[in-house]
Each structure stands twice: as structure tokens, then as C-alpha cells.
XYZ file of C-alpha atoms in Angstrom:
628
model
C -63.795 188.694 -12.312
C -64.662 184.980 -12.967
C -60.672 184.026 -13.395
C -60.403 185.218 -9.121
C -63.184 182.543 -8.785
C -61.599 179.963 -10.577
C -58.474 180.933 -9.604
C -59.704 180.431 -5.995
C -61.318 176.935 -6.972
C -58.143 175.686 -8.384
C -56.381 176.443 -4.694
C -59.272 175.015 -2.749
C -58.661 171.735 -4.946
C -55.187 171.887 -4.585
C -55.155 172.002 -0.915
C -57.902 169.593 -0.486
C -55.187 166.954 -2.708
C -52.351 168.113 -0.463
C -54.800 167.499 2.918
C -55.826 164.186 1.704
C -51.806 163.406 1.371
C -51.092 164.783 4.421
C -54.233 162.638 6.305
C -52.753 159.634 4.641
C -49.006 160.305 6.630
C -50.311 160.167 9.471
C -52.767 157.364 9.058
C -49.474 155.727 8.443
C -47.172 157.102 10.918
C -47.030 153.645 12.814
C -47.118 151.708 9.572
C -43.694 149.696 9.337
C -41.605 150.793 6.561
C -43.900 153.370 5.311
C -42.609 156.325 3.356
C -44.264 159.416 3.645
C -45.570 161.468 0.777
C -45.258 165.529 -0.262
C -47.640 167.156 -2.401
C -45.974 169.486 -5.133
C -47.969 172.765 -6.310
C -46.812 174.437 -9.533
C -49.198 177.362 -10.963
C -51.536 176.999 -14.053
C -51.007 178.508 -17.396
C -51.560 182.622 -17.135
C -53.547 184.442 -19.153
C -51.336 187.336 -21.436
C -52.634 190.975 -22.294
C -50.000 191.785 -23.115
C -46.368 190.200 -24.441
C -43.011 191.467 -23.106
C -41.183 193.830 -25.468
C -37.655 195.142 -26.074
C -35.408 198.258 -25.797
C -36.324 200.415 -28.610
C -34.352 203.743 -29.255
C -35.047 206.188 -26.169
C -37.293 203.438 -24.397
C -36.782 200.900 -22.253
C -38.210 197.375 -22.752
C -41.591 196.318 -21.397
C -42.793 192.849 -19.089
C -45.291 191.124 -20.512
C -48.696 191.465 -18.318
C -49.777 188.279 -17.255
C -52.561 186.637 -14.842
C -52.183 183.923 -13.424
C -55.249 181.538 -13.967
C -54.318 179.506 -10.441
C -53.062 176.378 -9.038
C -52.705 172.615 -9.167
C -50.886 169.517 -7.907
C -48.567 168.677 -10.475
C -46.633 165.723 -8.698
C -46.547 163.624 -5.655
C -43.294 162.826 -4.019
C -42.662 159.972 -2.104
C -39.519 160.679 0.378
C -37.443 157.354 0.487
C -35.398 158.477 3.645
C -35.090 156.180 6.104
C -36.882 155.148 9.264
C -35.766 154.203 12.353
C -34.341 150.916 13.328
C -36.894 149.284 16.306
C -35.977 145.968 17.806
C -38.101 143.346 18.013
C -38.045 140.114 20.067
C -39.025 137.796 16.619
C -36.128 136.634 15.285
C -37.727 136.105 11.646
C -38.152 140.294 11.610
C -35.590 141.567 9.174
C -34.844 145.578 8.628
C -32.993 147.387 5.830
C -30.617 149.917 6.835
C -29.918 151.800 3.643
C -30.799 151.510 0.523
C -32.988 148.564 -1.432
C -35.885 146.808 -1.147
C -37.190 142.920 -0.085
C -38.773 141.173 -3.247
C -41.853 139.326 -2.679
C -44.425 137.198 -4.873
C -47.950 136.504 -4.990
C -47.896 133.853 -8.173
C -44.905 131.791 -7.384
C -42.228 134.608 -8.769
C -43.869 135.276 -12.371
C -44.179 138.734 -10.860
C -41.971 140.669 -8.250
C -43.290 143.072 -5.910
C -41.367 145.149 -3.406
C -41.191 146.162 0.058
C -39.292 147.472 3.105
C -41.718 146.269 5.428
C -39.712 143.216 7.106
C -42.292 141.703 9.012
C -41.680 137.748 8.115
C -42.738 134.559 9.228
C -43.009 130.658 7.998
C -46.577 129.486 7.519
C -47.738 126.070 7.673
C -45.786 124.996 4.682
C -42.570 126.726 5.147
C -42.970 129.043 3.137
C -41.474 132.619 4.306
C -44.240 134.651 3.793
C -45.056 138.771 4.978
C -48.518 139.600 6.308
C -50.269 139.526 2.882
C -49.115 135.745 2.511
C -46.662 137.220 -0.396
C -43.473 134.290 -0.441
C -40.014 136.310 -0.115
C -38.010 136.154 -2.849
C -34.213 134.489 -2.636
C -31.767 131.754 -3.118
C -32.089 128.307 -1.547
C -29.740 125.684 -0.509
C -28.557 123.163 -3.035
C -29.267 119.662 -1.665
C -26.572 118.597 -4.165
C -23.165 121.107 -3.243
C -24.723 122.456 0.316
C -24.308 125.859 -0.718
C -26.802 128.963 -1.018
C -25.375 130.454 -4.539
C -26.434 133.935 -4.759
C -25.633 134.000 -8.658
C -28.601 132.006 -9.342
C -31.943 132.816 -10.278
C -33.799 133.988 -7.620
C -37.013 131.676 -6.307
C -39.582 131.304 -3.618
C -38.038 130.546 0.101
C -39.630 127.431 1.200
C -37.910 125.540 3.979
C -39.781 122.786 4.942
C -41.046 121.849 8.205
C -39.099 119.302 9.881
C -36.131 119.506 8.179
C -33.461 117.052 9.228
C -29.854 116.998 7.910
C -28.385 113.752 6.772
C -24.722 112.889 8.699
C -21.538 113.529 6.747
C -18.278 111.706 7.201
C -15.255 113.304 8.378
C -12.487 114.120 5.270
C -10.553 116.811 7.274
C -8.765 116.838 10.440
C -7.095 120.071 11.525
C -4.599 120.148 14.745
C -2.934 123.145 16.388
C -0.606 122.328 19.113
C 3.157 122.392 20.324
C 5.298 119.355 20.802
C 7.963 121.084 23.470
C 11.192 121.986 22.703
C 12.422 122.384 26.289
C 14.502 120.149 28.373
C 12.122 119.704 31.436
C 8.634 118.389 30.254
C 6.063 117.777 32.042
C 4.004 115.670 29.796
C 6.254 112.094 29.271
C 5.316 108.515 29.223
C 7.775 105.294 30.027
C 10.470 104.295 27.148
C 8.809 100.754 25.728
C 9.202 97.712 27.553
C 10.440 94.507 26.491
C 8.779 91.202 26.661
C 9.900 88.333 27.293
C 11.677 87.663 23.659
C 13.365 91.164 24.192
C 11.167 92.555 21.866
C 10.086 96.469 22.326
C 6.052 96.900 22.438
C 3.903 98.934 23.716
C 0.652 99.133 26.227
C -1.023 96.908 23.484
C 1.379 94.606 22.889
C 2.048 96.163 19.508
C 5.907 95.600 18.038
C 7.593 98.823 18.188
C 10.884 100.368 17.702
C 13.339 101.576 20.300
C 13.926 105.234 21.018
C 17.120 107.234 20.606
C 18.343 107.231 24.028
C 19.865 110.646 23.155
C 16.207 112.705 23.489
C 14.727 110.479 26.506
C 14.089 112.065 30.009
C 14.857 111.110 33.602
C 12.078 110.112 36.029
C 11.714 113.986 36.570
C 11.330 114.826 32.763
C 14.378 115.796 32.648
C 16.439 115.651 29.351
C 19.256 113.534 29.222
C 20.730 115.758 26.874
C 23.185 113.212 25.955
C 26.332 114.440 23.549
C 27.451 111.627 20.573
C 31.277 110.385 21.030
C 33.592 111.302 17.993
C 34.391 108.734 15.656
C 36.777 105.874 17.421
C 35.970 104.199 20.799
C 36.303 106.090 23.973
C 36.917 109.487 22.456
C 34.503 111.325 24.023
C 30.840 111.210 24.096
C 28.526 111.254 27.734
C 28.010 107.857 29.033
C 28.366 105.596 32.047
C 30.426 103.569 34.534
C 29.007 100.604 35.964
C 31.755 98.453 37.947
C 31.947 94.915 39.725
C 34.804 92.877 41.780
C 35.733 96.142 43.767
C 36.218 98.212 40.343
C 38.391 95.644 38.505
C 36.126 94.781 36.291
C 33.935 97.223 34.349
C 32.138 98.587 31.889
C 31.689 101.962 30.473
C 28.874 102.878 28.067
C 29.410 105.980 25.496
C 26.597 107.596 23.326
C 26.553 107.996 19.746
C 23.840 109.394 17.158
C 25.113 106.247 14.763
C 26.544 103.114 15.838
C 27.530 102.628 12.194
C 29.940 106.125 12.698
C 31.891 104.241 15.114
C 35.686 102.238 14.533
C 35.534 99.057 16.306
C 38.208 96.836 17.732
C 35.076 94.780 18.703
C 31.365 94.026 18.289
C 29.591 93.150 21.347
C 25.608 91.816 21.898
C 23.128 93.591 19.583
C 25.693 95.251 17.532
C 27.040 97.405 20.242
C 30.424 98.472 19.723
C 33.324 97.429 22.526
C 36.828 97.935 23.189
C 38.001 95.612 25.313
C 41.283 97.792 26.378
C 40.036 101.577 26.090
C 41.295 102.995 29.080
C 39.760 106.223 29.033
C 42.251 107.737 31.720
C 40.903 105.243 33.796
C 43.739 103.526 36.275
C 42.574 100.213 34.987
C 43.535 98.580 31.991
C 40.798 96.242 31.767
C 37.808 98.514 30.303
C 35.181 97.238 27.803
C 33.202 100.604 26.140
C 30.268 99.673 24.843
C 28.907 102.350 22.176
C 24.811 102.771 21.895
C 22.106 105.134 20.413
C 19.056 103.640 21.489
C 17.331 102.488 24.471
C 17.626 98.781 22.670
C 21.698 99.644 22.526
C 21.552 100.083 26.205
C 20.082 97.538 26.990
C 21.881 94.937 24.971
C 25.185 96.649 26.631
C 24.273 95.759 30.300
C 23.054 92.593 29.018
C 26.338 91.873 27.353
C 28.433 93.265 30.246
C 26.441 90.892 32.751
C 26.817 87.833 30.755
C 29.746 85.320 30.660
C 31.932 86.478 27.364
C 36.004 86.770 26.649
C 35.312 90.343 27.469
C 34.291 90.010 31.017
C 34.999 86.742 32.726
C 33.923 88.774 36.324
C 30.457 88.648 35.068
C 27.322 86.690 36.442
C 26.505 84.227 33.691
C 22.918 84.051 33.222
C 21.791 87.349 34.132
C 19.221 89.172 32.086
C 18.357 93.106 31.306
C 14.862 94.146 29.935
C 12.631 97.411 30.652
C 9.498 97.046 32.407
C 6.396 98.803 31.708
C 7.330 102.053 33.741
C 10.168 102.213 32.225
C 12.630 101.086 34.127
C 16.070 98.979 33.449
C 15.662 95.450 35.602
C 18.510 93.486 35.801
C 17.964 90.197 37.352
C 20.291 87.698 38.236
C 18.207 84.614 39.176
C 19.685 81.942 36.748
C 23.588 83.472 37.778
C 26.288 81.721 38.341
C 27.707 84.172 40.516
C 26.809 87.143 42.835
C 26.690 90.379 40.754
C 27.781 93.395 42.781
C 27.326 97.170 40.925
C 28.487 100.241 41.324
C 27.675 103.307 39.063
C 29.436 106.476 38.174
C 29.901 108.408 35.294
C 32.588 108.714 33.185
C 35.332 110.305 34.269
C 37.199 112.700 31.550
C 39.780 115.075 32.623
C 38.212 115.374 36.142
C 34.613 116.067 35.551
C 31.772 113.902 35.618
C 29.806 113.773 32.481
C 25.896 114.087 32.729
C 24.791 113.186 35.862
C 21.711 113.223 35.143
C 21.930 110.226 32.958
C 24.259 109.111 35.430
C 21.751 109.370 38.340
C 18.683 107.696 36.429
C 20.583 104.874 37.028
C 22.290 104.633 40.388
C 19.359 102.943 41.603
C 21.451 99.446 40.303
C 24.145 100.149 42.469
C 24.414 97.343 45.034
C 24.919 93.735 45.029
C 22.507 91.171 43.594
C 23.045 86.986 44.757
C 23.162 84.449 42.523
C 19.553 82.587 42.008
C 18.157 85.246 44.064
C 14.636 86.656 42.603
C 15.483 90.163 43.832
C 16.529 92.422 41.378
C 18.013 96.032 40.687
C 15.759 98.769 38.695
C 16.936 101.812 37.417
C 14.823 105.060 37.190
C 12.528 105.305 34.695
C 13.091 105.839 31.047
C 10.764 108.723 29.819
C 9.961 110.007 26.351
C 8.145 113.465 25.586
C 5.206 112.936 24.473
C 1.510 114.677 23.717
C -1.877 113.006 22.519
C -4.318 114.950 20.661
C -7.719 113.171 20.852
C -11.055 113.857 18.564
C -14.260 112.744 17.315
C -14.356 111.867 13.966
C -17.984 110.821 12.078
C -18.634 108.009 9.550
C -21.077 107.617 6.933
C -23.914 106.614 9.431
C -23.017 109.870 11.156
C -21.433 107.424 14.217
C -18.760 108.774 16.166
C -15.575 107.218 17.100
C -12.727 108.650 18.676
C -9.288 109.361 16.693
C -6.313 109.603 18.892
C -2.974 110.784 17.721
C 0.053 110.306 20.174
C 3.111 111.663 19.385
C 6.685 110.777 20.874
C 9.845 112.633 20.623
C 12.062 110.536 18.069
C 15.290 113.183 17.819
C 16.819 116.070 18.121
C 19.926 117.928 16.152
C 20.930 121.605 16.859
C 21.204 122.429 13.137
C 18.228 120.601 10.993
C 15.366 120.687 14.610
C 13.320 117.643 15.606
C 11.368 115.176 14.991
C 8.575 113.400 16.314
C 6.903 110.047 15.727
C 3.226 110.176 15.876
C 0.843 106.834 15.632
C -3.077 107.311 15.191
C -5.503 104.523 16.473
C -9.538 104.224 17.205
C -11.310 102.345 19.192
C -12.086 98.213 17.656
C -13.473 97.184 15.528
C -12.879 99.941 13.375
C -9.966 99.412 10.860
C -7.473 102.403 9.923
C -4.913 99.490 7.937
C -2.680 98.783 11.198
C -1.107 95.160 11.237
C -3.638 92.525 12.606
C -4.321 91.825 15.111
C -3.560 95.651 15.727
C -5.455 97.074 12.510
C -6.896 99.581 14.850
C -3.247 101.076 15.300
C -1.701 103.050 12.321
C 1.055 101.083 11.144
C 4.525 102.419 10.239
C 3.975 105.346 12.603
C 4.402 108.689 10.661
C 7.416 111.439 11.355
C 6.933 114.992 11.847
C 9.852 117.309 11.425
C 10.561 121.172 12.472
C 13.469 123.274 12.204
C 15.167 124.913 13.837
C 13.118 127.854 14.785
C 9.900 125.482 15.660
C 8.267 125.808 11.990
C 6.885 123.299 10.727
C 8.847 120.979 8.648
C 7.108 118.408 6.982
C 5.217 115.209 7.743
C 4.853 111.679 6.244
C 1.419 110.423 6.702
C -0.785 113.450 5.235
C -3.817 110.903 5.055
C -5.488 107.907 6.849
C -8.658 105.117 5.579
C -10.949 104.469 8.234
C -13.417 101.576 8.062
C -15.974 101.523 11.337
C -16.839 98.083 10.794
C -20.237 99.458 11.602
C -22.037 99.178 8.789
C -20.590 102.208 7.133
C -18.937 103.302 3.820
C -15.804 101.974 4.159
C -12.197 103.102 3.395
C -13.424 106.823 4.330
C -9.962 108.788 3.551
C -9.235 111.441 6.107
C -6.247 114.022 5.488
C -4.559 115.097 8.649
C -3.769 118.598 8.555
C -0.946 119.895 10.962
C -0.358 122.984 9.204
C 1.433 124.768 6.270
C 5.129 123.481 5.817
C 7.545 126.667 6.972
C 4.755 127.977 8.460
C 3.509 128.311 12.313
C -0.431 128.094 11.901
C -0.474 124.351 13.073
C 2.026 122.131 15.037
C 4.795 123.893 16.163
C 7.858 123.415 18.717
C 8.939 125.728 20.727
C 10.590 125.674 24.159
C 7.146 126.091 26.012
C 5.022 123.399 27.140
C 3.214 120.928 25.085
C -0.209 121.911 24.909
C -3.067 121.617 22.047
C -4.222 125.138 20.935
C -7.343 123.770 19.088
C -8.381 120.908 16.274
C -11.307 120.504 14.351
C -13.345 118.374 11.671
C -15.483 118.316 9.239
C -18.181 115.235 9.796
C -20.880 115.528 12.235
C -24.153 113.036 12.978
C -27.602 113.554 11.555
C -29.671 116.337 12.715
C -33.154 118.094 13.062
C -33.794 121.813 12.468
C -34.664 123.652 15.701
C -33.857 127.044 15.452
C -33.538 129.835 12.714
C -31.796 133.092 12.439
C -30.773 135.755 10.263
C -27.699 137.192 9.887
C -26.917 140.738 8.062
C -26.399 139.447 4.717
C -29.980 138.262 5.101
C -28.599 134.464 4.775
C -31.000 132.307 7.017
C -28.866 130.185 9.095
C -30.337 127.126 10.435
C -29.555 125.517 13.722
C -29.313 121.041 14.243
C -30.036 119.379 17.190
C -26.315 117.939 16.000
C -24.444 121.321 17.069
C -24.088 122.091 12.730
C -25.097 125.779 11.914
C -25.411 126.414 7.817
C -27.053 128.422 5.643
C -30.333 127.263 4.446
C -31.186 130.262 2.356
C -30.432 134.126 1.512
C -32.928 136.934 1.216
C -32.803 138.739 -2.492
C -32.458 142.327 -2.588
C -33.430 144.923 -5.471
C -32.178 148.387 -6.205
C -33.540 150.524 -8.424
C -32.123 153.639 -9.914
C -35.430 156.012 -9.069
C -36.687 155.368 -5.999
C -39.271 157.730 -6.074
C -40.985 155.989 -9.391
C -42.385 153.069 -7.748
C -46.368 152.688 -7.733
C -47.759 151.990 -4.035
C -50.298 148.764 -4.664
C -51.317 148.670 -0.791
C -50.252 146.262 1.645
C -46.820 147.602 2.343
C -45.543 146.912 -1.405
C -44.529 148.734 -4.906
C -45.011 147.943 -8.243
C -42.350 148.552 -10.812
C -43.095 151.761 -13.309
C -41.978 152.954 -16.168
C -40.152 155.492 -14.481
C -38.508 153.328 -11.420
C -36.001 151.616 -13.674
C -35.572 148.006 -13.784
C -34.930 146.166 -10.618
C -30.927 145.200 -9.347
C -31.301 141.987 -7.877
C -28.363 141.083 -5.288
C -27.283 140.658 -1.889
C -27.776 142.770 1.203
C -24.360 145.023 1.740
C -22.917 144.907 -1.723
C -23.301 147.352 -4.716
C -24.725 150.039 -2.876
C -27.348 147.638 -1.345
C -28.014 148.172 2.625
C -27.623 145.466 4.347
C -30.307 143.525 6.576
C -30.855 143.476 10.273
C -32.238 140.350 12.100
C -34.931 140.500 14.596
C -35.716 144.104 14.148
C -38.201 146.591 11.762
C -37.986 149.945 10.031
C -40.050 152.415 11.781
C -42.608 154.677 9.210
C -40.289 158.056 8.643
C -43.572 160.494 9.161
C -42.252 163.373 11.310
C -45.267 163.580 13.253
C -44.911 167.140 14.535
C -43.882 168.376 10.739
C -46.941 166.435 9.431
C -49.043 168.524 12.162
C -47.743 171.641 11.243
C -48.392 170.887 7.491
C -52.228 171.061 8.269
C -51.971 174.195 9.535
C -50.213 175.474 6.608
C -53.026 173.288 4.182
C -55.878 175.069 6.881
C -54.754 178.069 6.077
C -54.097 177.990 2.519
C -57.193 176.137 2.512
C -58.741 179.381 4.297
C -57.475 182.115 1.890
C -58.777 180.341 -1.202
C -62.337 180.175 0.133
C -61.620 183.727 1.112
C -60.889 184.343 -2.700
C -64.029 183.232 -3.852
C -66.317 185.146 -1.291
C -64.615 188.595 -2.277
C -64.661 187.785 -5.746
C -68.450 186.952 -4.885
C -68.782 190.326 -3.227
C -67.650 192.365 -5.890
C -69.801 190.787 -8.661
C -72.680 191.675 -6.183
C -71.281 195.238 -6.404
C -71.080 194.771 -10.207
C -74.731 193.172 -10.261
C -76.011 196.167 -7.807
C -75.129 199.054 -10.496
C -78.057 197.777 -12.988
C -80.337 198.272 -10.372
């Protein structure tokens, strides 16, 4: 009779232990990143009358008789499933979807503790802390490489307030862009001019080299599209006819890709090649072809055919040829002799005109020009393709100067592609090794090459130095990168338009810290008042390979056990770690309405045990009650 009583006692205790868990879960159901516990029963020891026996002979076997001697609460299960995902409007909140937990310490990380609860901030020392002042565990940035390494120990996060960012100096300049292929640009500046020597420069007066008159443009931006003579005077080849004294005395120019290439009966002004009786089907016999490449070749042959020589006694001695800075061929004839009259055409071979519109860039000369007159006759302009990339580059100091790169189509040949010129130059005083007084200017210009399906070929000049004269750390080497060679990730050519599809740098100014965020490998990335964005730390993750064996030490946090494992320290999203999620929290995963319906269940159980013990009371009355 007494084992019903304490058999009763035994479930009363029981379901008290299993009420007190179940009070607890929902005293936490708002708790963030609470896990919700389960109370396991498993029955005490029984007491045996009897033991179980076997099949013997005729008779069957026997159960052993056995009474139970109760109940009790043999383990308590913690269920690590997780909780809901709540956003927040702090961006320093951090949640864990999956599996893992944040590591904090309270002793400078001589001893770990663990949590889910993500509720973060900085306190007045920068130290990222949870709401028991615990420091979160992680990696920090090296002041040294600028890089968070994850392989390292793991120590407090302490970013400290006010944090500025020294500048860094640009090493890296990456361009994407397309020099066109096509043979109508629209982006084209004026051939170089001459000065008064002759001499080819450009807008800064800087000696430069003439361009091959064979990939210039027309005043439209047209190409010329100009086609190289065979080897020998007047055998083919576009060109032009300029004539004087009523057509019986002239001139006709031929192109070539190499004066050199060219048999000569003849050398005229500036090593252009002449015949002085080529014909060229012509009804004259009187003809001086005058071979060029170049826009200096071209101009040297006007100059020659306008000035007193054995070749052309018609001619206006005195008369002079030079390009202006539009562009334009102007032929004066203000110290002449005699009255130069023009007329242009082109060259006539079997009955078609060749390239008129080479021809027509140039019938602006046409007419007649007086002797000592100061009027003169200009042809179109002179246009090369061009395309400027322009970017900020950063020095030492973290003071920005602007890099300019200007690139100029140089030639053109149907089998091996194009090439372009390119010249870089920054605003004085700053030095990048030019010629002085132009050390501002790059000097020789580089070459960039493609073939002939746009790729990119190769390019001479794959780095510049760059003193700002400023102050700052001089001869600062910067490599240009225009892409991979054979490849079509940076400068390319293709028949579209010039255009620049993006560049970039390295270097940027000094900078203060004004804004923090997290991102879901729980890196925190930190914000300048310089437009930089870089890690400044990474939030440390553990594993462990039982859950369920952590001790609860209050305050949102778990101890290591015996029975937990040892912790996996690593990253958010990798080796079966969750991964993090800014600005949000993990939600406590107590089913409310199962957690209700548990205390009915405890009630009741709760109930029958107490009903137990009064009927076991009752019949010991009944047992007392036969003595009397």
C-alpha cells in the first residue's frame, strides 16, 4: 500500500519539475534567441515478486511480476531548432540562420561563452559588446596588410571611436573602353599643326610626330581610307591632282604605307618621291608624282610643287604650306613671285576618280591666289580618331590630380589590325618624366595594338612615375592596365563607337569612419567620409558537435560541458556554419499554443497523482478501520 503513495509522490514531483520547465518557456517566449526546454520522464526501478521463467516440457514460460515503484525526470532537453528571423531597424543587430553560435567574453577572451542572442552594440570604447557588456569574439583588421584574416586567433572586437583612415597612393589604373574601328567617327580632333619652323606640335606646343595620312578623316569624320601605290611611281595608289597654268603644269600626289618601298627617278622636298615625266594616262607629258605617307609628306609635296624647282618652273616662288590648328592645309602665297592659280581633281585611272573623299577635303584650294597677296587658300580639315579617358589618381598625401590618357589613331592594316598612339599627362607641377619644359606630358607616347578581330594586342608603356611636386612621395609607379593581351576584358576595337565602358583605381584621400554595417559573413564593413568601404573586422563563429550539451549560465549565453564537444571556431556560411544576418534578431522558438497545451497535460497529470495518494489514503483508512 505505501509503494501507491510513493509511487504517487514520485509523479507529483515529476510534474511539478516538468511545470517549472514549462513556466520557464514561456517566461521566455519573447526572449531573443531563446531555446525552449522539454522535460523527459522515464519510470523508476520496479519492485520483482516474481522473475520471468521459461518453456518447460508441457508449460509455457512465465513474465516476471513486477511493480513499478513510479516516476522521475531523468533528462532535460533543450530543442536547438530555430527561431524566426525579425527585422530590426539597428544595423549592429546580427541573426544566425542555421546552425552555430556568436562567441563572447567577459575576461578579455581567457574564457569563451556562447550565444545566439545577436543583440550588439559599441560602447564608449568601441568595444562590440551584447547586453551583459560581454566583448564579441572575432578577427580584426591588420593595420600592417589591411586585411581581416580569419585564420588567426580569434580576439576581442574593439574598433575605436573616431577612426580615420590614412590616404593611399594610386599603383593601379584599370580602363575599359573601345577605340572605333569604323570609318565614320564621331569623336576626332585636328591633324597637328605646324609652327612656324614647320615643325608638328600640338595644343601645348609639345614636338610631335606626323600622322599616317592613310587613317586620317575628312572634316565629317570620314575615313580617307586611302589605298598604298605598288612599288614604282605612278602605279597605282589613291591620291590627288592639283593643276596650274590652265592644266599644263601639275602635280599629282600618290599614297604609300612606306616611302622607302618606292623606286624613284627623283627625290623631291622632305624626301617625297617625284617623277618628273609619269604620265599616268594623263594627256600631258609634263607630270611630277609626288609619293607621301604622312600628313608631313603632304605637306612637303604642295610645298615642293609651289616652290620654284627644275621640276616646276610654272610655280609661285616663295609660297609656303603649313597646317593650322584646326587642321587645315594653308597655302599662302604672300612672298610669290607669281600669281598661283589651283585647280583640284583626283586622279584619273582608267576613267574613275579615285577617293573623292580625300579628293574633296581639299577642293577648298581650288582658285587663284596673287602674288604678295595675304589671302590664302585652306583646305578642309585634317582629322584623326581619337578618345580621352580621364581619372583621378591619389598621391601619398591622399591629393588628387587628374590623369588623362588621349589616344590617336596611328594605323591601320587589314591583316595584323591597328594601332593607336596614346600620351598620358597631369595637370603642373606634377612630373610623370615628359621632356621639360613638358615633364607633365608622357614622353615617347606609348602604342597600343589589336588584331584583327578587336582583341587586344599588346601595349608599350605598361607603367608610369608620378611626382606631385606637392610635397609627396615621389616617383609613385602606377601600372596602366588596359586589359589581358588576346583578350576583350579591357580596350578593345570594334566597328562601334568610341566610348569608355568604365576605369578605376586604387588610391583614395584620407578618411573618417561614419557608418558601419554588417554583411552575411558577419565581416563589419566600415564606411569613410572618402567614399572607401573595407572590412574592419569579422564576427567568429563556433559549432559544436552536441548542441544539446551546453550549460545555460543566464543572460542569453552557454557554457561549454563535458558533453557539448569542443567548440569549431570559423566563419559564418562555411563548414556547416549558418551564416549571419545584419540588422535583424532570432525570435525565441517557444510555440506558445503547444507550451499552453503542455500545462494542461502537466495539470492533469499533476491531478491523477494527487488522486493516487488520496485513494491510497482511503484504503489504508479501510485497512486501519478493521482493528477497530
Amino acid at each position: 500500500m505505501l509503494k501507491s503513495l510513493f509511487s504517487g509522490v514520485t509523479g507529483l514531483q515529476s510534474h511539478q519539475i516538468a511545470m517549472d520547465v514549462e513556466s520557464n518557456n514561456i517566461a521566455n517566449v519573447n526572449t531573443i534567441g531563446y531555446k525552449y526546454s522539454r522535460a523527459n520522464f522515464s519510470d523508476l526501478l520496479a519492485q520483482t515478486n516474481q522473475i520471468a521463467t521459461a518453456p518447460q516440457g508441457k508449460l509455457g514460460g512465465k513474465n516476471a511480476v513486477q511493480i513499478g515503484l513510479g516516476t522521475s525526470v531523468n533528462s532535460i532537453t533543450k530543442i536547438m531548432s530555430q527561431g524566426s528571423i525579425q527585422n530590426t531597424d539597428k544595423n549592429t543587430d546580427v541573426a544566425i540562420q542555421g546552425d552555430g553560435f556568436f562567441i563572447v567574453s567577459s575576461d578579455g577572451g581567457n574564457t569563451y561563452k556562447y550565444s545566439r542572442s545577436g543583440d550588439f552594440k559599441f560602447d564608449a570604447a568601441g568595444n562590440f559588446v551584447d547586453n551583459n557588456g560581454f566583448i564579441v569574439q572575432g578577427w580584426v583588421r591588420d593595420k600592417n596588410t589591411g586585411l581581416v584574416d580569419s585564420t588567426a586567433p580569434i580576439s576581442n572586437i574593439t574598433i575605436p571611436p573616431g577612426l580615420t583612415t590614412p590616404a593611399s597612393a594610386t599603383t593601379q589604373m584599370v580602363v575599359k573602353a573601345n577605340l572605333s574601328a569604323s570609318t565614320t567617327i564621331t569623336q576626332f580632333s585636328p591633324t597637328y599643326e605646324t609652327d612656324t619652323t614647320g615643325a608638328f606640335i600640338n595644343t601645348d606646343g609639345y614636338p610631335v610626330t606626323p600622322e599616317d595620312m592613310g587613317v586620317m578623316f575628312s572634316a565629317s569624320g570620314e575615313a580617307f581610307s586611302l589605298t598604298s601605290a605598288a612599288a614604282g611611281p605612278g602605279t597605282g595608289g589613291d591620291g590627288i591632282f592639283i593643276s596650274t597654268d590652265g592644266g599644263q603644269t601639275y602635280a599629282e600626289f600618290r599614297y604609300t604605307s612606306n616611302i622607302a618601298d618606292v623606286t624613284t627617278t627623283g627625290t623631291g622636298a622632305g624626301g617625297v618621291a617625284t617623277s618628273p615625266t609619269q604620265t599616268d594616262g594623263t594627256a600631258s607629258t609634263n607630270a611630277n608624282v609626288y609619293y607621301f605617307n604622312s600628313t608631313e609628306d603632304f605637306r612637303a609635296a604642295v610645298a615642293n610643287w609651289t616652290s620654284t624647282n627644275a621640276l616646276n618652273p610654272g610655280a609661285s616662288a616663295g609660297a609656303t604650306v603649313n597646317y593650322n590648328a584646326q587642321g587645315k592645309l594653308i597655302v599662302s602665297n604672300s612672298a610669290g613671285a607669281s600669281d598661283l592659280s589651283i585647280a583640284v581633281a583626283g586622279i584619273t585611272d582608267t576613267n574613275t576618280v579615285k577617293n573623292e573623299i580625300f579628293t574633296g577635303n581639299f577642293s577648298t584650294l581650288a582658285g587663284n591666289i596673287v602674288a604678295g597677296s595675304t589671302s590664302t587658300k585652306q583646305s578642309q580639315a585634317v582629322n584623326a580618331a581619337t578618345h580621352s579617358v580621364s581619372m583621378d589618381i591619389y598621391d601619398s598625401l591622399g591629393s588628387k590630380h587628374t590623369l588623362k590618357i588621349d589616344f590617336r589613331k596611328q594605323s591601320s592594316n587589314a591583316t595584323t589590325g591597328t594601332s593607336w598612339s596614346y600620351s598620358v599627362s597631369v595637370p603642373k607641377p606634377a612630373d610623370i618624366g615628359g621632356v621639360a619644359p613638358y615633364q607633365n606630358i608622357l614622353n615617347p607616347a606609348g602604342v597600343i595594338s589589336f588584331d584583327s578581330t578587336g582583341a587586344l594586342a599588346g601595349y608599350t608603356i605598361p607603367a608610369i612615375d608620378f611626382t606631385g611636386n606637392n610635397g609627396s612621395k615621389p616617383n609613385q609607379s602606377i601600372s596602366l592596365d588596359f586589359g589581358t593581351i588576346n583578350g576583350f576584358d579591357g580596350i578593345t576595337s570594334y566597328d562601334n563607337e568610341s566610348s569608355t565602358g568604365g576605369n578605376s583605381q586604387d588610391g583614395y584621400a584620407g578618411g573618417d569612419l561614419n557608418g558601419i554595417r554588417i554583411d552575411a559573413s558577419g565581416t563589419l564593413i566600415g564606411s569613410f567620409t572618402n567614399g572607401r568601404s573595407f572590412g574592419l573586422a569579422q564576427i567568429a563563429m563556433a559549432k559544436f558537435s552536441n548542441n544539446e550539451g551546453l550549460t545555460t549560465d543566464g543572460g542569453n549565453v552557454y557554457l561549454q560541458s563535458a558533453n557539448s564537444g569542443d567548440p569549431i571556431i570559423g566563419t559564418a556560411a562555411t563548414a556547416g556554419r549558418g551564416y549571419m544576418q545584419a540588422s535583424s534578431l532570432e525570435a525565441s522558438n517557444v510555440d506558445l499554443s503547444k507550451s499552453l497545451t503542455q500545462l494542461i497535460i502537466i495539470q492533469r497529470g499533476y491531478q491523477a497523482n494527487a488522486k493516487t495518494i488520496t485513494t491510497s489514503d482511503t484504503l489504508l483508512e479501510t485497512l486501519l478501520g478493521i482493528k477497530r
